[in-house]
């Protein structure tokens, strides 16, 4: 019975990490979209919030093998994307 509880706790922990990663991924995409909109409008923008979320995601990706590590985003990357 204790093996079952240990496995259940392990799976629950993994599920929590995956859910947290997915929520962070949504936040990251929102921040990227905001930066793109500001860039298109010629307004100042920062990638700080994007990269803060990216750091958290990358820490989680080290805990579970199949979660992809995300690339840090630079202002230049946003500008290049918007100019396409």
Coordinates of C-alpha atoms in Angstrom, one line a residue:
X1 CA 0.0 0.0 0.0
X2 CA 2.8 2.4 0.8
X3 CA 4.3 1.9 -2.7
X4 CA 0.9 2.9 -4.2
X5 CA 0.9 6.1 -2.1
X6 CA 4.5 6.9 -3.1
X7 CA 3.7 6.5 -6.8
X8 CA 0.5 8.5 -6.4
X9 CA 2.4 11.3 -4.7
X10 CA 5.1 11.2 -7.4
X11 CA 2.6 11.4 -10.2
X12 CA 0.7 14.2 -8.5
X13 CA 4.0 16.1 -8.1
X14 CA 4.7 15.7 -11.8
X15 CA 1.2 16.8 -12.8
X16 CA 1.6 19.9 -10.6
X17 CA 4.9 20.8 -12.4
X18 CA 3.3 20.2 -15.9
X19 CA 0.2 22.4 -15.0
X20 CA 2.5 25.1 -13.7
X21 CA 4.6 25.0 -16.8
X22 CA 1.6 25.2 -19.0
X23 CA 0.3 28.3 -17.1
X24 CA 3.7 29.9 -17.4
X25 CA 3.8 29.2 -21.1
X26 CA 0.4 31.0 -21.5
X27 CA 1.8 34.0 -19.5
X28 CA 4.9 34.0 -21.7
X29 CA 2.9 34.0 -24.9
X30 CA 0.8 36.9 -23.6
X31 CA 3.9 38.9 -22.7
X32 CA 5.4 38.2 -26.1
X33 CA 2.2 39.4 -27.8
X34 CA 2.1 42.5 -25.7
X35 CA 5.8 43.3 -26.6
X36 CA 5.0 42.7 -30.3
X37 CA 2.0 45.1 -30.2
X38 CA 4.0 47.8 -28.5
X39 CA 6.8 47.3 -31.0
X40 CA 4.4 47.5 -33.9
X41 CA 3.0 50.8 -32.4
X42 CA 6.5 52.2 -32.1
X43 CA 6.3 52.3 -28.4
X44 CA 9.0 51.3 -25.9
X45 CA 8.8 47.8 -24.6
X46 CA 10.8 45.4 -22.5
X47 CA 11.4 41.7 -22.6
X48 CA 12.0 41.5 -18.8
X49 CA 8.6 39.9 -17.9
X50 CA 9.0 37.4 -20.8
X51 CA 12.4 36.4 -19.6
X52 CA 11.4 36.1 -15.9
X53 CA 8.7 33.6 -16.9
X54 CA 11.2 31.9 -19.2
X55 CA 13.6 31.4 -16.3
X56 CA 10.8 29.8 -14.2
X57 CA 9.8 27.5 -17.1
X58 CA 13.4 26.5 -17.7
X59 CA 13.8 25.6 -14.0
X60 CA 10.7 23.4 -14.3
X61 CA 12.0 21.8 -17.5
X62 CA 15.0 20.5 -15.6
X63 CA 12.7 18.6 -13.3
X64 CA 10.8 16.8 -16.1
X65 CA 12.8 15.5 -19.1
X66 CA 10.1 16.0 -21.7
X67 CA 9.4 19.7 -20.9
X68 CA 11.2 21.8 -23.5
X69 CA 13.6 24.6 -22.4
X70 CA 12.6 28.0 -23.7
X71 CA 14.9 30.5 -25.3
X72 CA 15.4 33.9 -23.6
X73 CA 13.9 36.7 -25.7
X74 CA 15.8 39.9 -26.6
X75 CA 14.4 43.2 -27.8
X76 CA 16.1 42.6 -31.1
X77 CA 14.3 39.3 -31.5
X78 CA 11.0 41.0 -31.0
X79 CA 11.9 43.8 -33.5
X80 CA 13.0 41.2 -36.1
X81 CA 9.8 39.2 -35.6
X82 CA 7.6 42.3 -36.0
X83 CA 9.4 43.5 -39.1
X84 CA 8.6 40.3 -41.0

